[in-house]
Structure formats: structure tokens, C-alpha cells
Amino acid sequence: MAQIAPSILAADFLHLEKDIQLVNRCGDIIHLDVMDGTFVPNISFGFSVIDQVARIATAPMDAHLMVVHPERWVEKIAKDGVKMCSFHWEAAGRNTSRLIERIHALGMQAGVAINPDVPVSRLYPYIGKADYFLVMSVFAGFGGQKFIYETLDRVAALRAEIERRGAKALIEIDGGVNLGNAQTIREGGVDLIVAGSAVFGAEDPAAAISALRGA
Ligand code: DX5
Ligand code: ZN
């Protein structure tokens, strides 16, 4: 069954504790979207928020770094107790393998993320190295965008390549997931589903998480 990672980008920052406790109780993973205003045309939050989330998180934290120099931040991310740390291939380029190793050395699972306009084959060199791949289903930068359906073909191609090589890696999808398309996405064979507005914009976020999970 796919795990649900609510993105707190869509949470109520005036009552963040309430939303983190909800994810602790009902979600599987806390997805933290870190944006620097340069890699993406938006700024989200940094360590002033992550440090506080870490104090009360009991669900594992998954940091999605949408920043130009991800290598600068992984050590501090690890110190906050984050379990999963992904960065964009577009930002790391030929340092990708080295950064995966660094993230592993810091005791975290390493994920490589790509935007919808990057050929999915760019991820293939990291099969057998990365623990997970974050295939963006919208362009990184904002919550509340529309799901790009071609992403499911990219997920299928990546899955086939992982299997062809006899390797293991989880596939995470991020952006535009809602109650209307969740079943199709689950059937697309993803392991982790990120959802921001579909969870925190819902009248009953706990029920939304169950519905996204298909349970
Ligand atoms: C977008 C972020 C997503 C975002 C998803 O750059 O990486 O995690 O929070 O938001 P929704 O689910 O609202 O599309
Ligand atoms: Zn994200």
C-alpha cells in the first residue's frame, strides 16, 4: 500500500503543532518542502520551522530540498533527525552520486528528485545508489497545481528500469494529488504519495489521508 506524506507547505502555520500532530497520528511521513527562491520562484521555510517541527515529530520526516546548493544543508537536516532527504538532480548535476553518499554517511535515506521537463532517464545512473526517487508531478515551487498525467508514464519507465537492473528503490510522487486522481496514481505503482492541499485544505484532513491511501 502506498504511504501518504502530507506536505506541511499547505498546513496552517498559525497552528502548525496541530497539523504536525495530525500527521503523527494519521499520516505516514511528514513532507518538508524547502524552497530557496532561486532554484524555484518561491520561498517556503527553513530551519526556524524545521527545528520546531522536529521537536514534536514522531512520524519520520522527509525533506524535499528545492535549493541550488543542497550539499550546504544536509548536515543540519540530519541533525534535526530527518530520515529521508531528497534533492534535485537539476541542482546537483554531476555531484549527485557524491551527495547521495554524503546523505548516507549522515545516516539518512537519499532521494533524487526531478521536475517534469527532465527526462526520467537522467535518474537511471543513480539506480542502486539512491534509496528513493521523487518524480515531480507538477513543477516544483508551489502547492495547489494541477497533476501532470504523463508523470505516470515516467513512473512506469523508472519502475521497469529499476526491476530490469534487479535493484530496489522507492518511487515518490509529488504535486497535484487529490481525492479524484489518487486511485489512478496508486495504480500507477508509486510507493510514497505527497499531498499538501488535498490534506490540509480538506474539511476533515484525517479522512482525506485515509481516502488518499485507499483505505
Ligand atoms: C511543490 C512541493 C509539493 C507541494 C504539493 O513544489 O514539492 O510538495 O507541497 O502540494 P499539492 O499537494 O497541493 O500539489
Ligand atoms: Zn515536495
mmCIF file with all atom_site columns, N, CA, C and O in Angstrom, residues 9 22 27-28 38 45 48 63 87 97 104 120 125 130 136 139 159 168 187 192 204 215:
data_model
loop_
_atom_site.group_PDB
_atom_site.id
_atom_site.type_symbol
_atom_site.label_atom_id
_atom_site.label_alt_id
_atom_site.label_comp_id
_atom_site.label_asym_id
_atom_site.label_entity_id
_atom_site.label_seq_id
_atom_site.pdbx_PDB_ins_code
_atom_site.Cartn_x
_atom_site.Cartn_y
_atom_site.Cartn_z
_atom_site.occupancy
_atom_site.B_iso_or_equiv
_atom_site.pdbx_formal_charge
_atom_site.auth_seq_id
_atom_site.auth_comp_id
_atom_site.auth_asym_id
_atom_site.auth_atom_id
_atom_site.pdbx_PDB_model_num
ATOM 1  N N  . LEU A 1 9   ? 3.624   22.339 3.609   1.00 0.00 ? 9   LEU A N  1
ATOM 2  C CA . LEU A 1 9   ? 3.567   23.606 2.874   1.00 0.00 ? 9   LEU A CA 1
ATOM 3  C C  . LEU A 1 9   ? 2.136   24.161 2.906   1.00 0.00 ? 9   LEU A C  1
ATOM 4  O O  . LEU A 1 9   ? 1.927   25.366 2.908   1.00 0.00 ? 9   LEU A O  1
ATOM 5  N N  . LEU A 1 22  ? -1.487  15.864 13.688  1.00 0.00 ? 22  LEU A N  1
ATOM 6  C CA . LEU A 1 22  ? -2.392  15.123 12.798  1.00 0.00 ? 22  LEU A CA 1
ATOM 7  C C  . LEU A 1 22  ? -1.601  14.151 11.918  1.00 0.00 ? 22  LEU A C  1
ATOM 8  O O  . LEU A 1 22  ? -1.978  12.994 11.750  1.00 0.00 ? 22  LEU A O  1
ATOM 9  N N  . GLY A 1 27  ? -0.940  10.238 9.363   1.00 0.00 ? 27  GLY A N  1
ATOM 10 C CA . GLY A 1 27  ? -0.137  10.125 8.136   1.00 0.00 ? 27  GLY A CA 1
ATOM 11 C C  . GLY A 1 27  ? 0.992   9.134  8.326   1.00 0.00 ? 27  GLY A C  1
ATOM 12 O O  . GLY A 1 27  ? 1.138   8.521  9.392   1.00 0.00 ? 27  GLY A O  1
ATOM 13 N N  . ASP A 1 28  ? 1.794   8.962  7.292   1.00 0.00 ? 28  ASP A N  1
ATOM 14 C CA . ASP A 1 28  ? 2.938   8.052  7.388   1.00 0.00 ? 28  ASP A CA 1
ATOM 15 C C  . ASP A 1 28  ? 4.254   8.805  7.501   1.00 0.00 ? 28  ASP A C  1
ATOM 16 O O  . ASP A 1 28  ? 5.168   8.365  8.183   1.00 0.00 ? 28  ASP A O  1
ATOM 17 N N  . THR A 1 38  ? 15.505  30.651 -5.460  1.00 0.00 ? 38  THR A N  1
ATOM 18 C CA . THR A 1 38  ? 16.436  30.693 -6.589  1.00 0.00 ? 38  THR A CA 1
ATOM 19 C C  . THR A 1 38  ? 16.271  29.446 -7.459  1.00 0.00 ? 38  THR A C  1
ATOM 20 O O  . THR A 1 38  ? 16.051  29.542 -8.656  1.00 0.00 ? 38  THR A O  1
ATOM 21 N N  . PHE A 1 45  ? 10.074  27.724 3.831   1.00 0.00 ? 45  PHE A N  1
ATOM 22 C CA . PHE A 1 45  ? 10.526  27.884 5.217   1.00 0.00 ? 45  PHE A CA 1
ATOM 23 C C  . PHE A 1 45  ? 11.881  27.218 5.358   1.00 0.00 ? 45  PHE A C  1
ATOM 24 O O  . PHE A 1 45  ? 12.287  26.421 4.510   1.00 0.00 ? 45  PHE A O  1
ATOM 25 N N  . SER A 1 48  ? 14.191  27.602 11.036  1.00 0.00 ? 48  SER A N  1
ATOM 26 C CA . SER A 1 48  ? 13.412  28.123 12.164  1.00 0.00 ? 48  SER A CA 1
ATOM 27 C C  . SER A 1 48  ? 12.121  27.317 12.303  1.00 0.00 ? 48  SER A C  1
ATOM 28 O O  . SER A 1 48  ? 11.607  27.147 13.413  1.00 0.00 ? 48  SER A O  1
ATOM 29 N N  . ALA A 1 63  ? 12.638  15.481 3.944   1.00 0.00 ? 63  ALA A N  1
ATOM 30 C CA . ALA A 1 63  ? 12.930  16.842 3.472   1.00 0.00 ? 63  ALA A CA 1
ATOM 31 C C  . ALA A 1 63  ? 13.125  16.827 1.969   1.00 0.00 ? 63  ALA A C  1
ATOM 32 O O  . ALA A 1 63  ? 13.897  16.018 1.438   1.00 0.00 ? 63  ALA A O  1
ATOM 33 N N  . PHE A 1 87  ? 17.030  15.766 -2.952  1.00 0.00 ? 87  PHE A N  1
ATOM 34 C CA . PHE A 1 87  ? 17.500  16.991 -3.589  1.00 0.00 ? 87  PHE A CA 1
ATOM 35 C C  . PHE A 1 87  ? 17.272  16.829 -5.082  1.00 0.00 ? 87  PHE A C  1
ATOM 36 O O  . PHE A 1 87  ? 17.064  15.708 -5.577  1.00 0.00 ? 87  PHE A O  1
ATOM 37 N N  . SER A 1 97  ? 26.000  11.702 -7.295  1.00 0.00 ? 97  SER A N  1
ATOM 38 C CA . SER A 1 97  ? 26.439  10.470 -6.594  1.00 0.00 ? 97  SER A CA 1
ATOM 39 C C  . SER A 1 97  ? 27.124  10.811 -5.276  1.00 0.00 ? 97  SER A C  1
ATOM 40 O O  . SER A 1 97  ? 26.898  10.163 -4.249  1.00 0.00 ? 97  SER A O  1
ATOM 41 N N  . HIS A 1 104 ? 23.931  9.457  2.918   1.00 0.00 ? 104 HIS A N  1
ATOM 42 C CA . HIS A 1 104 ? 24.032  8.142  3.581   1.00 0.00 ? 104 HIS A CA 1
ATOM 43 C C  . HIS A 1 104 ? 24.971  8.213  4.772   1.00 0.00 ? 104 HIS A C  1
ATOM 44 O O  . HIS A 1 104 ? 24.674  7.676  5.842   1.00 0.00 ? 104 HIS A O  1
ATOM 45 N N  . VAL A 1 120 ? 13.257  11.232 -17.627 1.00 0.00 ? 120 VAL A N  1
ATOM 46 C CA . VAL A 1 120 ? 13.338  10.360 -16.442 1.00 0.00 ? 120 VAL A CA 1
ATOM 47 C C  . VAL A 1 120 ? 14.606  9.516  -16.475 1.00 0.00 ? 120 VAL A C  1
ATOM 48 O O  . VAL A 1 120 ? 15.124  9.106  -15.430 1.00 0.00 ? 120 VAL A O  1
ATOM 49 N N  . PRO A 1 125 ? 21.254  6.556  -13.786 1.00 0.00 ? 125 PRO A N  1
ATOM 50 C CA . PRO A 1 125 ? 22.591  6.302  -13.230 1.00 0.00 ? 125 PRO A CA 1
ATOM 51 C C  . PRO A 1 125 ? 22.601  6.144  -11.699 1.00 0.00 ? 125 PRO A C  1
ATOM 52 O O  . PRO A 1 125 ? 23.575  5.651  -11.141 1.00 0.00 ? 125 PRO A O  1
ATOM 53 N N  . ALA A 1 130 ? 20.605  5.562  -4.965  1.00 0.00 ? 130 ALA A N  1
ATOM 54 C CA . ALA A 1 130 ? 19.582  6.303  -4.202  1.00 0.00 ? 130 ALA A CA 1
ATOM 55 C C  . ALA A 1 130 ? 18.587  5.323  -3.584  1.00 0.00 ? 130 ALA A C  1
ATOM 56 O O  . ALA A 1 130 ? 18.324  4.251  -4.138  1.00 0.00 ? 130 ALA A O  1
ATOM 57 N N  . MET A 1 136 ? 8.510   14.486 -9.765  1.00 0.00 ? 136 MET A N  1
ATOM 58 C CA . MET A 1 136 ? 7.564   15.591 -9.584  1.00 0.00 ? 136 MET A CA 1
ATOM 59 C C  . MET A 1 136 ? 6.422   15.466 -10.590 1.00 0.00 ? 136 MET A C  1
ATOM 60 O O  . MET A 1 136 ? 6.647   15.261 -11.784 1.00 0.00 ? 136 MET A O  1
ATOM 61 N N  . PHE A 1 139 ? 5.487   21.252 -11.581 1.00 0.00 ? 139 PHE A N  1
ATOM 62 C CA . PHE A 1 139 ? 6.792   21.909 -11.481 1.00 0.00 ? 139 PHE A CA 1
ATOM 63 C C  . PHE A 1 139 ? 6.994   22.371 -10.044 1.00 0.00 ? 139 PHE A C  1
ATOM 64 O O  . PHE A 1 139 ? 6.100   22.995 -9.458  1.00 0.00 ? 139 PHE A O  1
ATOM 65 N N  . ARG A 1 159 ? 10.210  2.473  -12.916 1.00 0.00 ? 159 ARG A N  1
ATOM 66 C CA . ARG A 1 159 ? 9.974   1.198  -12.217 1.00 0.00 ? 159 ARG A CA 1
ATOM 67 C C  . ARG A 1 159 ? 10.538  0.042  -13.048 1.00 0.00 ? 159 ARG A C  1
ATOM 68 O O  . ARG A 1 159 ? 11.209  -0.849 -12.522 1.00 0.00 ? 159 ARG A O  1
ATOM 69 N N  . LYS A 1 168 ? 16.614  -2.028 -5.973  1.00 0.00 ? 168 LYS A N  1
ATOM 70 C CA . LYS A 1 168 ? 15.493  -1.657 -5.103  1.00 0.00 ? 168 LYS A CA 1
ATOM 71 C C  . LYS A 1 168 ? 15.507  -0.149 -4.928  1.00 0.00 ? 168 LYS A C  1
ATOM 72 O O  . LYS A 1 168 ? 16.562  0.439  -4.671  1.00 0.00 ? 168 LYS A O  1
ATOM 73 N N  . GLU A 1 187 ? -2.573  3.095  -8.572  1.00 0.00 ? 187 GLU A N  1
ATOM 74 C CA . GLU A 1 187 ? -2.465  2.014  -9.552  1.00 0.00 ? 187 GLU A CA 1
ATOM 75 C C  . GLU A 1 187 ? -1.247  2.186  -10.451 1.00 0.00 ? 187 GLU A C  1
ATOM 76 O O  . GLU A 1 187 ? -0.789  1.245  -11.076 1.00 0.00 ? 187 GLU A O  1
ATOM 77 N N  . LEU A 1 192 ? 5.246   6.204  -2.386  1.00 0.00 ? 192 LEU A N  1
ATOM 78 C CA . LEU A 1 192 ? 5.004   7.332  -1.483  1.00 0.00 ? 192 LEU A CA 1
ATOM 79 C C  . LEU A 1 192 ? 4.243   8.406  -2.238  1.00 0.00 ? 192 LEU A C  1
ATOM 80 O O  . LEU A 1 192 ? 4.644   8.787  -3.353  1.00 0.00 ? 192 LEU A O  1
ATOM 81 N N  . ASP A 1 204 ? -11.942 17.539 6.597   1.00 0.00 ? 204 ASP A N  1
ATOM 82 C CA . ASP A 1 204 ? -11.514 16.521 7.555   1.00 0.00 ? 204 ASP A CA 1
ATOM 83 C C  . ASP A 1 204 ? -10.198 15.918 7.058   1.00 0.00 ? 204 ASP A C  1
ATOM 84 O O  . ASP A 1 204 ? -10.188 14.945 6.306   1.00 0.00 ? 204 ASP A O  1
ATOM 85 N N  . ALA A 1 215 ? -7.833  3.425  1.847   1.00 0.00 ? 215 ALA A N  1
ATOM 86 C CA . ALA A 1 215 ? -8.241  2.515  2.949   1.00 0.00 ? 215 ALA A CA 1
ATOM 87 C C  . ALA A 1 215 ? -9.504  3.041  3.609   1.00 0.00 ? 215 ALA A C  1
ATOM 88 O O  . ALA A 1 215 ? -9.800  4.218  3.517   1.00 0.00 ? 215 ALA A O  1
#
